[in-house]
XYZ file of C-alpha atoms in Angstrom:
714
model
C -328.291 -66.836 -71.544
C -330.400 -66.056 -74.096
C -329.743 -62.260 -74.475
C -333.639 -61.317 -75.457
C -334.134 -62.887 -71.722
C -332.359 -59.444 -70.238
C -333.149 -57.431 -68.140
C -334.961 -59.804 -65.722
C -334.384 -58.790 -62.620
C -338.011 -58.572 -60.192
C -339.130 -61.435 -63.111
C -339.943 -64.857 -61.276
C -336.828 -67.442 -62.117
C -340.064 -70.057 -63.052
C -341.005 -67.897 -65.720
C -337.395 -66.497 -66.435
C -335.844 -70.634 -66.489
C -339.315 -71.626 -67.788
C -336.950 -75.067 -69.951
C -334.891 -75.368 -66.997
C -337.477 -74.218 -63.780
C -338.158 -78.248 -63.537
C -334.470 -78.791 -63.052
C -333.427 -76.416 -60.533
C -336.091 -75.699 -58.003
C -335.501 -78.990 -56.039
C -332.163 -77.878 -56.014
C -333.490 -74.580 -54.705
C -335.489 -75.814 -52.022
C -333.013 -78.457 -50.473
C -330.324 -75.149 -50.459
C -332.403 -72.792 -48.788
C -334.344 -75.055 -46.716
C -330.849 -77.396 -45.129
C -328.486 -73.841 -45.716
C -325.714 -76.381 -46.790
C -324.223 -75.231 -50.949
C -324.204 -77.313 -53.235
C -322.837 -77.732 -56.502
C -322.889 -79.217 -59.767
C -320.011 -79.906 -63.312
C -320.239 -80.257 -66.861
C -324.122 -80.522 -66.351
C -325.710 -80.929 -69.852
C -329.032 -78.630 -70.470
C -330.487 -77.421 -73.036
C -330.836 -73.311 -73.225
C -332.893 -71.414 -76.708
C -330.380 -68.208 -77.565
C -329.486 -66.611 -80.628
C -333.103 -67.815 -81.844
C -332.618 -71.068 -81.533
C -332.001 -74.617 -78.746
C -328.610 -74.926 -78.044
C -327.028 -77.745 -75.804
C -324.515 -76.135 -73.382
C -323.028 -77.956 -70.025
C -322.701 -75.224 -67.226
C -321.213 -75.717 -63.943
C -323.374 -74.777 -60.985
C -323.493 -73.357 -57.243
C -325.852 -72.102 -55.195
C -325.976 -71.154 -51.253
C -328.227 -70.010 -49.365
C -328.566 -65.934 -48.755
C -330.578 -65.066 -45.149
C -332.197 -61.750 -44.118
C -331.589 -58.541 -42.494
C -332.792 -60.757 -39.511
C -331.334 -63.473 -40.149
C -333.400 -66.495 -41.728
C -333.124 -67.780 -45.557
C -334.797 -64.819 -47.143
C -332.711 -67.116 -50.561
C -330.463 -69.032 -52.486
C -327.175 -66.957 -54.332
C -326.630 -69.181 -57.556
C -323.000 -68.560 -59.299
C -323.220 -70.323 -63.114
C -319.898 -71.367 -65.108
C -320.608 -72.595 -68.522
C -318.368 -75.007 -69.439
C -319.056 -75.509 -72.775
C -316.189 -75.274 -74.571
C -314.394 -77.521 -72.611
C -316.396 -80.107 -72.266
C -316.541 -80.542 -75.555
C -312.315 -79.564 -75.968
C -312.124 -83.208 -73.338
C -313.660 -84.370 -75.645
C -312.411 -84.037 -79.294
C -308.437 -85.079 -76.214
C -309.965 -88.214 -76.011
C -310.880 -88.217 -79.618
C -307.661 -87.680 -80.725
C -306.071 -88.953 -78.587
C -307.433 -92.548 -79.683
C -306.654 -91.286 -83.227
C -302.918 -91.227 -81.997
C -302.825 -94.252 -79.991
C -304.295 -95.711 -83.931
C -301.890 -93.665 -84.791
C -298.628 -94.756 -83.550
C -299.732 -98.759 -83.429
C -299.649 -97.873 -87.378
C -296.379 -95.928 -87.144
C -293.525 -96.860 -89.572
C -291.233 -95.603 -86.245
C -290.831 -96.746 -82.679
C -292.506 -94.763 -80.377
C -293.441 -95.461 -76.697
C -294.854 -92.686 -74.408
C -293.073 -93.205 -70.886
C -294.693 -91.715 -67.477
C -294.145 -91.109 -64.240
C -290.444 -91.470 -63.027
C -290.384 -95.469 -63.103
C -290.665 -94.932 -66.430
C -293.113 -97.330 -67.210
C -294.953 -97.285 -70.675
C -298.421 -95.937 -71.227
C -298.228 -96.572 -74.956
C -296.178 -99.264 -77.653
C -295.912 -99.432 -80.549
C -295.409 -103.008 -82.781
C -292.656 -101.536 -84.229
C -290.446 -100.523 -80.897
C -291.404 -104.395 -79.784
C -289.916 -105.610 -82.580
C -287.175 -103.360 -82.236
C -285.667 -104.555 -78.704
C -287.265 -108.720 -79.135
C -290.622 -107.789 -76.839
C -294.165 -107.732 -77.727
C -296.427 -105.228 -76.997
C -297.698 -106.854 -73.691
C -294.222 -107.833 -72.128
C -294.841 -103.561 -72.549
C -297.864 -102.243 -71.759
C -297.545 -101.108 -68.016
C -294.380 -102.204 -67.005
C -291.076 -100.102 -66.346
C -289.122 -100.171 -69.593
C -285.692 -99.827 -67.566
C -287.096 -103.897 -65.375
C -287.981 -104.600 -68.806
C -284.538 -103.865 -71.342
C -282.135 -103.059 -67.932
C -279.210 -103.813 -69.601
C -279.318 -99.764 -71.446
C -281.178 -97.519 -68.380
C -276.969 -96.318 -67.933
C -277.117 -94.683 -71.446
C -281.244 -94.452 -71.977
C -282.880 -92.836 -68.827
C -279.892 -89.771 -68.304
C -281.551 -88.898 -71.923
C -284.898 -89.030 -70.337
C -284.381 -87.029 -67.594
C -282.619 -84.229 -69.347
C -285.757 -83.627 -71.196
C -288.357 -83.646 -68.638
C -285.820 -81.470 -66.645
C -285.364 -79.160 -69.314
C -288.882 -79.513 -71.349
C -287.034 -79.577 -74.056
C -286.907 -82.619 -77.092
C -283.962 -83.546 -77.715
C -282.723 -85.110 -80.884
C -279.710 -88.307 -81.525
C -278.892 -89.755 -84.665
C -276.834 -93.330 -85.929
C -276.692 -94.412 -82.081
C -275.944 -97.075 -81.944
C -278.027 -99.533 -79.298
C -277.845 -103.276 -77.697
C -280.583 -105.252 -75.733
C -280.991 -108.459 -75.022
C -284.337 -109.866 -77.106
C -285.782 -113.718 -76.530
C -283.690 -115.279 -79.163
C -280.321 -112.528 -78.276
C -279.161 -109.758 -78.432
C -279.603 -107.456 -80.777
C -277.091 -104.497 -81.881
C -277.697 -101.918 -83.658
C -278.166 -97.693 -84.752
C -281.225 -95.450 -83.954
C -282.295 -92.465 -84.940
C -284.822 -90.725 -81.696
C -286.543 -88.123 -80.627
C -287.834 -87.196 -77.336
C -290.017 -85.491 -77.203
C -291.699 -83.733 -73.261
C -295.607 -84.572 -73.050
C -297.324 -81.290 -71.421
C -300.210 -81.439 -68.776
C -302.587 -79.509 -68.784
C -300.857 -77.756 -66.121
C -297.530 -77.865 -67.897
C -295.876 -80.686 -65.716
C -294.413 -83.125 -67.620
C -294.682 -87.118 -66.438
C -294.596 -88.110 -69.565
C -291.864 -88.469 -72.393
C -292.134 -89.737 -76.568
C -290.048 -91.372 -77.764
C -289.640 -91.814 -81.944
C -287.669 -94.642 -82.555
C -285.555 -94.720 -85.628
C -283.145 -97.620 -87.050
C -280.849 -97.239 -89.651
C -278.469 -99.654 -88.334
C -278.192 -100.819 -92.031
C -278.041 -97.043 -93.811
C -274.630 -96.590 -90.788
C -272.951 -99.502 -91.752
C -273.698 -99.146 -95.106
C -271.906 -95.579 -94.076
C -269.268 -96.781 -91.825
C -268.500 -99.357 -94.473
C -268.210 -96.244 -97.194
C -266.267 -94.754 -94.895
C -263.326 -96.969 -94.120
C -263.486 -97.657 -97.948
C -262.868 -93.435 -97.887
C -260.437 -93.421 -95.294
C -258.218 -95.233 -97.554
C -259.232 -93.432 -100.625
C -257.987 -90.285 -97.529
C -254.840 -91.799 -97.050
C -254.188 -92.074 -100.594
C -255.158 -88.811 -101.119
C -252.788 -87.549 -98.543
C -249.964 -89.436 -100.313
C -250.644 -88.228 -103.901
C -248.520 -85.839 -105.926
C -252.057 -84.692 -107.670
C -254.536 -82.166 -106.661
C -257.793 -83.571 -104.359
C -260.331 -81.832 -103.241
C -264.364 -83.247 -102.528
C -266.862 -80.144 -103.121
C -270.006 -81.479 -101.605
C -274.161 -79.545 -101.821
C -275.390 -77.262 -103.297
C -272.291 -74.413 -102.287
C -269.338 -76.786 -102.693
C -268.560 -76.958 -99.645
C -264.982 -78.130 -99.282
C -264.844 -81.689 -97.503
C -261.974 -82.877 -98.178
C -258.593 -81.556 -99.087
C -255.041 -83.382 -99.459
C -251.761 -80.889 -99.106
C -251.282 -80.674 -102.980
C -254.541 -79.415 -103.669
C -253.409 -76.546 -100.986
C -250.136 -76.366 -102.299
C -251.815 -75.512 -106.191
C -254.295 -72.710 -104.181
C -251.217 -71.748 -102.144
C -253.666 -72.418 -99.151
C -253.308 -75.014 -95.761
C -256.402 -77.616 -96.251
C -257.965 -76.270 -92.825
C -258.400 -72.759 -94.098
C -260.498 -75.307 -97.093
C -262.390 -77.237 -95.346
C -265.782 -76.357 -93.615
C -265.768 -73.712 -96.810
C -268.730 -73.103 -99.934
C -265.891 -72.961 -102.681
C -266.430 -69.156 -103.946
C -266.237 -68.224 -100.037
C -262.009 -69.958 -99.523
C -261.366 -69.265 -103.035
C -263.120 -65.954 -104.251
C -260.375 -65.090 -106.865
C -262.497 -68.464 -109.117
C -265.759 -65.819 -110.143
C -266.995 -65.267 -112.743
C -264.464 -68.509 -114.546
C -267.036 -70.877 -114.725
C -265.911 -73.771 -112.784
C -268.807 -72.983 -109.992
C -271.432 -72.988 -112.560
C -269.093 -76.208 -114.404
C -268.732 -77.931 -110.974
C -272.457 -77.837 -110.780
C -273.309 -79.322 -114.175
C -271.244 -82.547 -112.735
C -273.710 -82.123 -110.518
C -277.074 -82.189 -112.320
C -276.040 -84.366 -115.165
C -273.213 -86.708 -113.575
C -271.698 -86.468 -116.275
C -267.945 -86.029 -115.553
C -266.374 -82.839 -116.515
C -262.316 -84.097 -118.399
C -260.276 -80.819 -119.524
C -256.504 -80.452 -120.037
C -254.675 -76.836 -119.689
C -257.425 -74.708 -117.966
C -256.208 -71.176 -116.502
C -257.019 -71.054 -113.834
C -256.625 -67.936 -111.822
C -256.039 -67.842 -108.025
C -253.753 -65.273 -105.207
C -250.867 -66.964 -104.585
C -247.952 -65.319 -102.118
C -250.861 -62.628 -102.042
C -250.637 -61.486 -105.656
C -253.380 -62.485 -108.593
C -251.775 -65.517 -110.854
C -252.177 -68.113 -113.905
C -251.928 -71.435 -113.162
C -252.640 -74.715 -115.438
C -254.112 -77.409 -115.081
C -255.332 -80.840 -115.749
C -258.613 -80.877 -114.128
C -261.286 -83.798 -113.630
C -264.592 -83.709 -112.470
C -266.241 -86.859 -111.693
C -269.476 -87.317 -109.802
C -269.235 -88.597 -106.717
C -271.943 -90.557 -104.012
C -271.930 -91.811 -100.747
C -272.290 -94.539 -101.150
C -273.198 -97.182 -103.765
C -275.457 -96.565 -106.351
C -276.886 -93.201 -103.866
C -277.588 -89.614 -105.080
C -275.101 -87.564 -106.124
C -273.563 -85.432 -103.623
C -270.626 -83.537 -104.703
C -267.678 -83.938 -106.598
C -264.317 -85.294 -106.492
C -262.477 -82.869 -108.287
C -258.744 -83.826 -109.268
C -255.932 -81.959 -110.519
C -252.596 -81.692 -110.841
C -250.346 -78.291 -111.389
C -248.950 -77.648 -114.954
C -248.005 -73.936 -115.460
C -244.531 -75.123 -115.990
C -244.892 -77.105 -118.823
C -247.403 -75.014 -119.929
C -245.585 -71.718 -119.362
C -242.654 -73.800 -121.011
C -243.464 -74.406 -124.007
C -244.602 -70.926 -124.334
C -241.600 -69.809 -123.908
C -239.882 -72.341 -125.378
C -240.533 -71.401 -129.269
C -238.690 -67.481 -127.177
C -236.114 -69.322 -125.315
C -235.017 -71.576 -128.806
C -234.387 -67.897 -130.366
C -233.067 -66.857 -127.617
C -230.503 -69.286 -127.059
C -228.322 -68.611 -130.461
C -228.109 -65.141 -128.867
C -227.378 -66.472 -125.396
C -224.170 -68.770 -126.516
C -222.813 -65.831 -129.181
C -222.565 -63.781 -126.131
C -222.282 -65.916 -122.779
C -218.905 -65.197 -121.215
C -218.367 -69.348 -121.884
C -217.414 -71.808 -125.052
C -219.375 -73.891 -125.273
C -218.867 -77.567 -127.683
C -222.057 -79.426 -129.266
C -221.836 -82.993 -130.478
C -223.659 -85.721 -131.129
C -223.823 -89.457 -129.896
C -220.654 -90.027 -132.075
C -218.124 -87.541 -130.985
C -218.453 -84.891 -134.040
C -218.380 -81.333 -132.739
C -222.005 -80.094 -134.243
C -221.223 -76.672 -132.664
C -218.432 -74.577 -130.896
C -218.958 -70.120 -129.892
C -217.094 -67.791 -131.131
C -215.816 -67.885 -127.756
C -214.638 -71.211 -128.270
C -212.304 -70.129 -131.337
C -211.363 -66.699 -128.116
C -210.213 -68.996 -125.578
C -208.286 -71.606 -127.897
C -206.978 -68.588 -130.900
C -208.420 -70.876 -133.047
C -210.812 -71.106 -135.214
C -213.100 -74.281 -134.839
C -212.276 -77.627 -134.986
C -214.677 -79.884 -137.326
C -214.476 -83.212 -135.414
C -215.880 -85.621 -136.495
C -215.446 -88.676 -133.891
C -214.323 -88.447 -130.574
C -210.267 -89.716 -132.172
C -210.510 -86.510 -133.624
C -209.824 -85.284 -129.926
C -206.272 -85.595 -129.573
C -205.628 -83.276 -131.981
C -206.855 -80.511 -129.609
C -203.459 -79.851 -127.419
C -204.599 -80.035 -124.469
C -202.477 -81.039 -121.210
C -202.090 -81.465 -117.927
C -201.712 -78.162 -116.120
C -199.724 -80.194 -113.085
C -197.416 -82.305 -114.917
C -197.905 -80.652 -119.069
C -198.630 -84.733 -119.879
C -201.353 -84.824 -122.902
C -204.563 -84.744 -121.755
C -205.180 -88.841 -121.973
C -208.012 -89.758 -123.869
C -210.155 -91.449 -122.293
C -210.364 -89.012 -119.458
C -211.514 -85.665 -121.315
C -214.488 -84.739 -119.981
C -216.730 -84.939 -123.458
C -215.072 -88.039 -124.726
C -215.954 -89.690 -120.183
C -220.091 -87.947 -120.747
C -220.046 -89.151 -124.644
C -219.364 -93.177 -123.975
C -220.570 -92.720 -119.660
C -222.867 -90.717 -119.437
C -221.193 -89.229 -116.396
C -221.478 -84.607 -115.512
C -218.060 -84.028 -115.086
C -217.483 -80.384 -113.524
C -214.596 -78.157 -112.472
C -211.600 -80.465 -114.774
C -208.540 -78.190 -115.362
C -206.664 -79.058 -118.488
C -203.920 -76.877 -119.996
C -204.070 -74.891 -123.776
C -201.728 -74.671 -126.472
C -202.659 -71.717 -128.056
C -202.963 -71.276 -131.461
C -201.087 -68.452 -131.644
C -198.394 -70.803 -129.885
C -199.068 -68.795 -125.766
C -200.607 -71.591 -123.557
C -203.615 -70.839 -121.611
C -206.119 -72.445 -118.523
C -209.636 -73.188 -118.727
C -212.354 -75.402 -116.331
C -213.910 -77.632 -118.555
C -217.415 -78.894 -117.501
C -219.635 -81.363 -119.637
C -223.041 -82.923 -119.113
C -225.640 -85.746 -121.143
C -228.047 -84.361 -122.716
C -231.197 -87.258 -123.347
C -234.862 -87.673 -124.367
C -237.768 -89.087 -123.525
C -236.781 -92.122 -123.831
C -233.478 -91.798 -121.963
C -230.986 -91.974 -124.893
C -228.030 -89.761 -124.906
C -228.636 -86.505 -127.215
C -225.693 -84.254 -127.410
C -223.120 -83.707 -124.797
C -222.478 -80.464 -123.782
C -219.172 -78.679 -122.918
C -218.751 -75.364 -121.293
C -214.804 -74.046 -121.494
C -214.281 -71.591 -119.006
C -210.794 -68.953 -119.321
C -209.344 -70.076 -116.569
C -205.955 -68.018 -117.608
C -205.717 -65.198 -115.271
C -207.003 -66.687 -112.491
C -203.832 -69.124 -112.908
C -201.953 -66.461 -113.647
C -203.309 -64.882 -110.732
C -202.240 -68.135 -108.741
C -198.241 -68.423 -110.066
C -198.523 -64.679 -108.774
C -200.030 -66.054 -104.776
C -197.894 -68.664 -104.804
C -194.479 -66.586 -105.722
C -196.297 -63.763 -103.216
C -196.103 -65.837 -100.221
C -192.542 -66.776 -101.410
C -191.793 -64.243 -100.610
C -193.952 -63.458 -98.097
C -191.918 -66.150 -95.632
C -188.813 -65.193 -97.120
C -189.121 -61.778 -95.850
C -191.414 -64.109 -92.501
C -187.743 -65.884 -92.056
C -186.281 -62.410 -91.945
C -187.571 -61.114 -89.564
C -186.004 -61.631 -85.949
C -188.720 -61.006 -84.014
C -191.470 -63.892 -83.449
C -193.941 -63.681 -86.125
C -197.429 -65.542 -86.389
C -201.412 -65.060 -88.190
C -204.582 -66.617 -86.877
C -207.655 -67.106 -85.090
C -208.703 -68.554 -81.833
C -208.421 -72.183 -83.037
C -204.572 -71.935 -83.920
C -201.972 -70.118 -86.064
C -202.113 -70.757 -89.874
C -198.211 -68.859 -90.260
C -195.710 -68.503 -88.178
C -191.750 -68.080 -88.659
C -188.768 -69.120 -86.967
C -187.979 -67.427 -84.632
C -191.092 -67.575 -83.224
C -190.932 -71.155 -83.352
C -187.661 -70.941 -80.789
C -189.119 -68.045 -79.047
C -191.663 -70.372 -77.851
C -189.942 -74.190 -77.673
C -191.204 -75.243 -80.433
C -190.032 -77.502 -83.798
C -192.523 -76.992 -86.168
C -195.726 -74.653 -87.378
C -198.757 -77.644 -87.715
C -198.240 -77.853 -84.035
C -199.085 -73.839 -83.136
C -202.289 -74.958 -85.383
C -204.186 -75.388 -81.996
C -206.410 -73.557 -79.855
C -204.284 -70.359 -78.179
C -205.330 -72.168 -74.721
C -203.611 -74.554 -75.334
C -200.900 -73.142 -75.683
C -200.671 -70.862 -73.458
C -201.121 -73.308 -70.822
C -197.938 -75.314 -71.976
C -196.008 -71.823 -72.200
C -198.057 -70.788 -69.520
C -198.144 -67.861 -70.233
C -198.374 -64.852 -66.916
C -198.269 -61.646 -66.026
C -194.054 -60.405 -66.223
C -194.263 -58.784 -62.712
C -196.733 -60.128 -60.651
C -196.209 -64.437 -62.360
C -200.042 -64.005 -62.219
C -201.518 -66.519 -65.110
C -203.849 -64.476 -67.975
C -206.796 -65.754 -68.828
C -207.026 -66.787 -72.485
C -209.637 -64.134 -73.124
C -207.016 -61.509 -71.496
C -204.463 -62.729 -73.419
C -202.977 -60.184 -76.722
C -204.079 -62.302 -79.030
C -207.368 -63.244 -77.879
C -207.807 -59.422 -77.577
C -206.479 -58.505 -80.972
C -209.377 -61.093 -82.506
C -212.471 -59.122 -81.294
C -210.711 -56.002 -82.962
C -208.207 -54.612 -80.620
C -204.554 -53.592 -81.158
C -202.707 -54.235 -78.524
C -199.573 -54.706 -77.352
C -198.888 -57.041 -73.366
C -195.686 -57.792 -72.113
C -195.892 -61.706 -70.801
C -193.899 -64.040 -69.168
C -193.351 -66.774 -70.265
C -191.526 -70.283 -69.896
C -189.751 -71.759 -73.295
C -191.543 -76.014 -73.499
C -187.478 -77.395 -74.275
C -185.535 -75.715 -71.461
C -187.942 -74.783 -68.978
C -186.313 -70.889 -69.503
C -187.877 -68.668 -68.701
C -188.237 -64.402 -71.221
C -190.201 -62.093 -71.168
C -191.815 -61.148 -74.015
C -193.213 -58.376 -75.646
C -196.137 -59.309 -77.878
C -197.205 -56.244 -80.599
C -200.986 -57.879 -81.621
C -203.843 -56.898 -84.539
C -207.132 -57.697 -85.820
C -207.555 -58.517 -89.198
C -210.190 -57.284 -90.610
C -212.088 -57.773 -94.484
C -214.717 -56.288 -96.242
C -215.574 -54.515 -91.494
C -215.096 -58.534 -89.993
C -212.509 -59.631 -88.341
C -210.736 -62.843 -89.583
C -207.955 -63.632 -87.898
C -205.229 -62.054 -85.960
C -201.531 -61.347 -86.361
C -199.078 -61.423 -83.567
C -195.064 -60.262 -83.229
C -192.805 -61.311 -80.317
C -190.628 -59.291 -79.022
C -187.381 -60.969 -76.245
C -187.681 -57.851 -74.036
C -186.174 -59.735 -71.786
C -182.776 -57.945 -71.427
C -184.969 -54.825 -71.697
C -186.886 -55.567 -69.154
C -183.449 -56.574 -66.302
C -181.581 -53.634 -67.433
C -185.365 -52.063 -65.983
C -184.791 -54.003 -63.297
C -181.388 -52.410 -62.387
C -181.695 -48.790 -63.245
C -185.690 -48.779 -61.029
C -182.953 -51.329 -58.042
C -180.142 -48.428 -58.379
C -183.037 -44.962 -58.352
C -184.060 -46.769 -55.071
C -180.753 -46.436 -53.797
C -180.895 -42.963 -55.413
C -183.519 -41.670 -53.710
C -182.606 -43.370 -50.287
C -179.557 -41.369 -50.582
C -181.983 -38.334 -51.413
C -183.639 -38.771 -48.470
C -180.850 -39.101 -46.087
C -178.709 -36.224 -47.559
C -182.396 -34.894 -47.168
C -182.555 -35.343 -43.444
C -178.973 -33.938 -42.685
C -180.146 -30.119 -45.056
C -182.898 -29.990 -43.015
C -180.272 -30.170 -39.900
C -177.844 -27.469 -41.954
C -179.973 -25.502 -42.301
C -181.993 -25.612 -38.658
C -178.093 -24.434 -37.808
C -177.664 -21.773 -40.097
C -181.236 -20.641 -39.481
C -179.695 -20.332 -35.677
C -176.143 -18.953 -37.335
C -178.460 -16.035 -39.474
C -180.735 -14.583 -36.051
C -176.928 -13.569 -34.287
C -175.293 -12.223 -38.092
C -179.272 -10.118 -37.944
C -179.147 -8.810 -34.926
C -174.945 -8.815 -34.706
C -176.060 -6.113 -38.101
C -179.039 -4.270 -36.713
C -176.449 -3.683 -34.300
C -174.536 -2.539 -37.049
C -176.465 -0.344 -38.345
C -177.635 1.674 -35.665
C -173.896 2.237 -34.491
C -173.546 2.707 -38.610
C -176.453 5.519 -38.696
C -174.649 7.398 -34.908
C -171.147 7.230 -35.846
C -172.860 8.875 -39.039
C -175.090 11.167 -37.898
C -171.586 12.678 -35.580
C -169.691 12.778 -38.925
C -172.542 14.874 -41.018
C -171.028 18.646 -39.583
C -167.654 18.307 -39.707
C -167.680 17.048 -42.533
C -169.906 20.145 -43.560
C -167.919 22.281 -42.401
C -164.466 21.016 -44.322
C -166.565 21.580 -47.272
C -167.555 24.560 -46.867
C -164.273 25.994 -45.787
C -162.757 24.356 -48.679
C -165.435 25.667 -50.987
C -164.564 29.121 -49.571
C -161.054 28.905 -50.098
C -161.156 28.230 -53.899
C -163.521 30.894 -54.299
C -161.695 33.687 -52.474
C -157.757 32.548 -52.510
C -157.540 30.207 -55.636
C -154.982 33.011 -57.698
C -153.298 33.770 -53.917
C -152.803 29.344 -53.270
C -150.693 29.535 -56.373
C -151.097 26.392 -59.098
C -149.288 23.091 -55.822
C -151.544 24.903 -53.561
C -155.041 25.067 -55.399
C -154.853 21.038 -56.809
C -154.257 20.391 -52.694
C -157.160 21.950 -51.859
C -158.949 20.216 -55.197
C -158.034 17.158 -53.400
C -159.910 18.389 -49.511
C -162.199 18.844 -51.312
C -162.394 15.502 -53.428
C -162.071 13.256 -49.944
C -164.804 15.606 -48.610
C -166.864 14.192 -50.700
C -165.615 10.616 -51.188
C -166.764 10.831 -47.422
C -169.755 12.091 -47.641
C -171.065 9.802 -50.379
C -169.767 7.052 -47.509
C -171.479 8.405 -44.447
């Protein structure tokens, strides 16, 4: 209300609201007398405020107020100004009218669906034409009763939008409806937009439909062509890629392009050029590609140097490149660049190195430890390096044609016959274009000695496939041939040594015996060495290899030869059966590994027939057994005799004790008279030796000595 009218407490209402009293007074009186409250919504009023008359809208509520005695004493008037809400509502009505006009004129199909029944509230002619109906056939109708064939697809989308309150965007969506004149099919870009009420609830959904059938079908045709091209690109022997957008994002790259930049196509596709290949920054490729997109002018250049990361190292490669403007549809806008790149690194580097190679070639030909001859197609020898002269021990022979080759002293190393002209490697190369490898020839050298060479020849052609040259390489194998002859003689001597050994000897592996002497064949009952060239398990079964004592079969892996192949040095006695006679023999097999450069390559074994030795050992064992039995019997007898002697010894011990006791008593009793005899004899010698005379003294001396001996005995 007008601030100038406040405060108004204590003043009559008719004076405060003089302009409005004519409207308010009847209402106040009615409530005051009836006691029933009344309310009025959005009542238009003209009031004076802010220095001017204003039209406003208010919602009134008038109710009776009782005094202290309970009688009507006045009324309570509450007033809520709703001017803003009323004006907003009217504005919305205007906006809705404008919206409906806009919908009708829109170039895209628009439909507003309301309620659970999906009833059509608003629809424009464009939408009606999309489904082959008129607006009148749709307004107020349930959409899916008009076109039930699309409900299964479109209703879930509408329900999702109403449930989540979020718009839904679908592109290039196929649709098919049954129109009055037949089926209508096409593609739509769809937007499902929720429409909220003032309380936030969603009852309506606005659907925008933009028909893109022609564009989609055009793109499909283009994609089919692109797929055909991509299929060709995948098999192409050149690098091909498609880059699109301002950032030049890889949309396609074939395997050869991936090899070119040392990345898998999957590492490139979907990434901008400088993100996928950061090493290209500053090399000008990005700018040139952008220029092609901007100008539409293709770019072609050969042997362009580019630095790319290969094997985790920055390397320089050379490529022939073509940048072609790329359009998704014919005559459409340029959206990217079609890139064709051919790796010519090898060609460029080969050309760059060609001069250096030419310089090095003569040095190589001079220094290579192989004799080189070069002839033109007529057979004329136009080059021979110093090694040829060294091999032949003769200055370079100038030969004008193929017939002149007869003057070369070349022989068959096996027969010693002159080598036929048409069989010579250089002749076969010049006349038939053959590449000849490893033909051995015997040479009569210029100094009269013999030598050997292994000859390889190759034809050299020009770009048109015409023969330019024939090149022959002579490898001096004289030392090898001499070594082979020495080896042959050594093997012959070895064979003689093997045959001179009386024990069986054989050499080989698990798959068979490759070297064996006659003694081994005779020992086991084989007639030829070839019979032994079989798996040792088979051979062991045929001769029944067993434990020589128990007769139990020995598994192959525990036999001496197999253990030697495992690196052991083994001596093992086994019982075998002669294959021809069936005779049982005991053989001692001493086997050892043959080690070359730390690896066991074979095993060697010597078989000695120890049947007689084992038989003698068995006889000795039986003799020792009989000896042990006799010894046991003798021991028992000795024990019995010992017991008898022990009893006799006890008796003897008792007898000796008695004798000792007797001797003691006897000696004690004889001591006294003997001492007196000795004493008196000694006194007689001292006092009466002169009276006794010599003879008497001698007799007395004998008595004294006899007393001493008697004392000693006692």
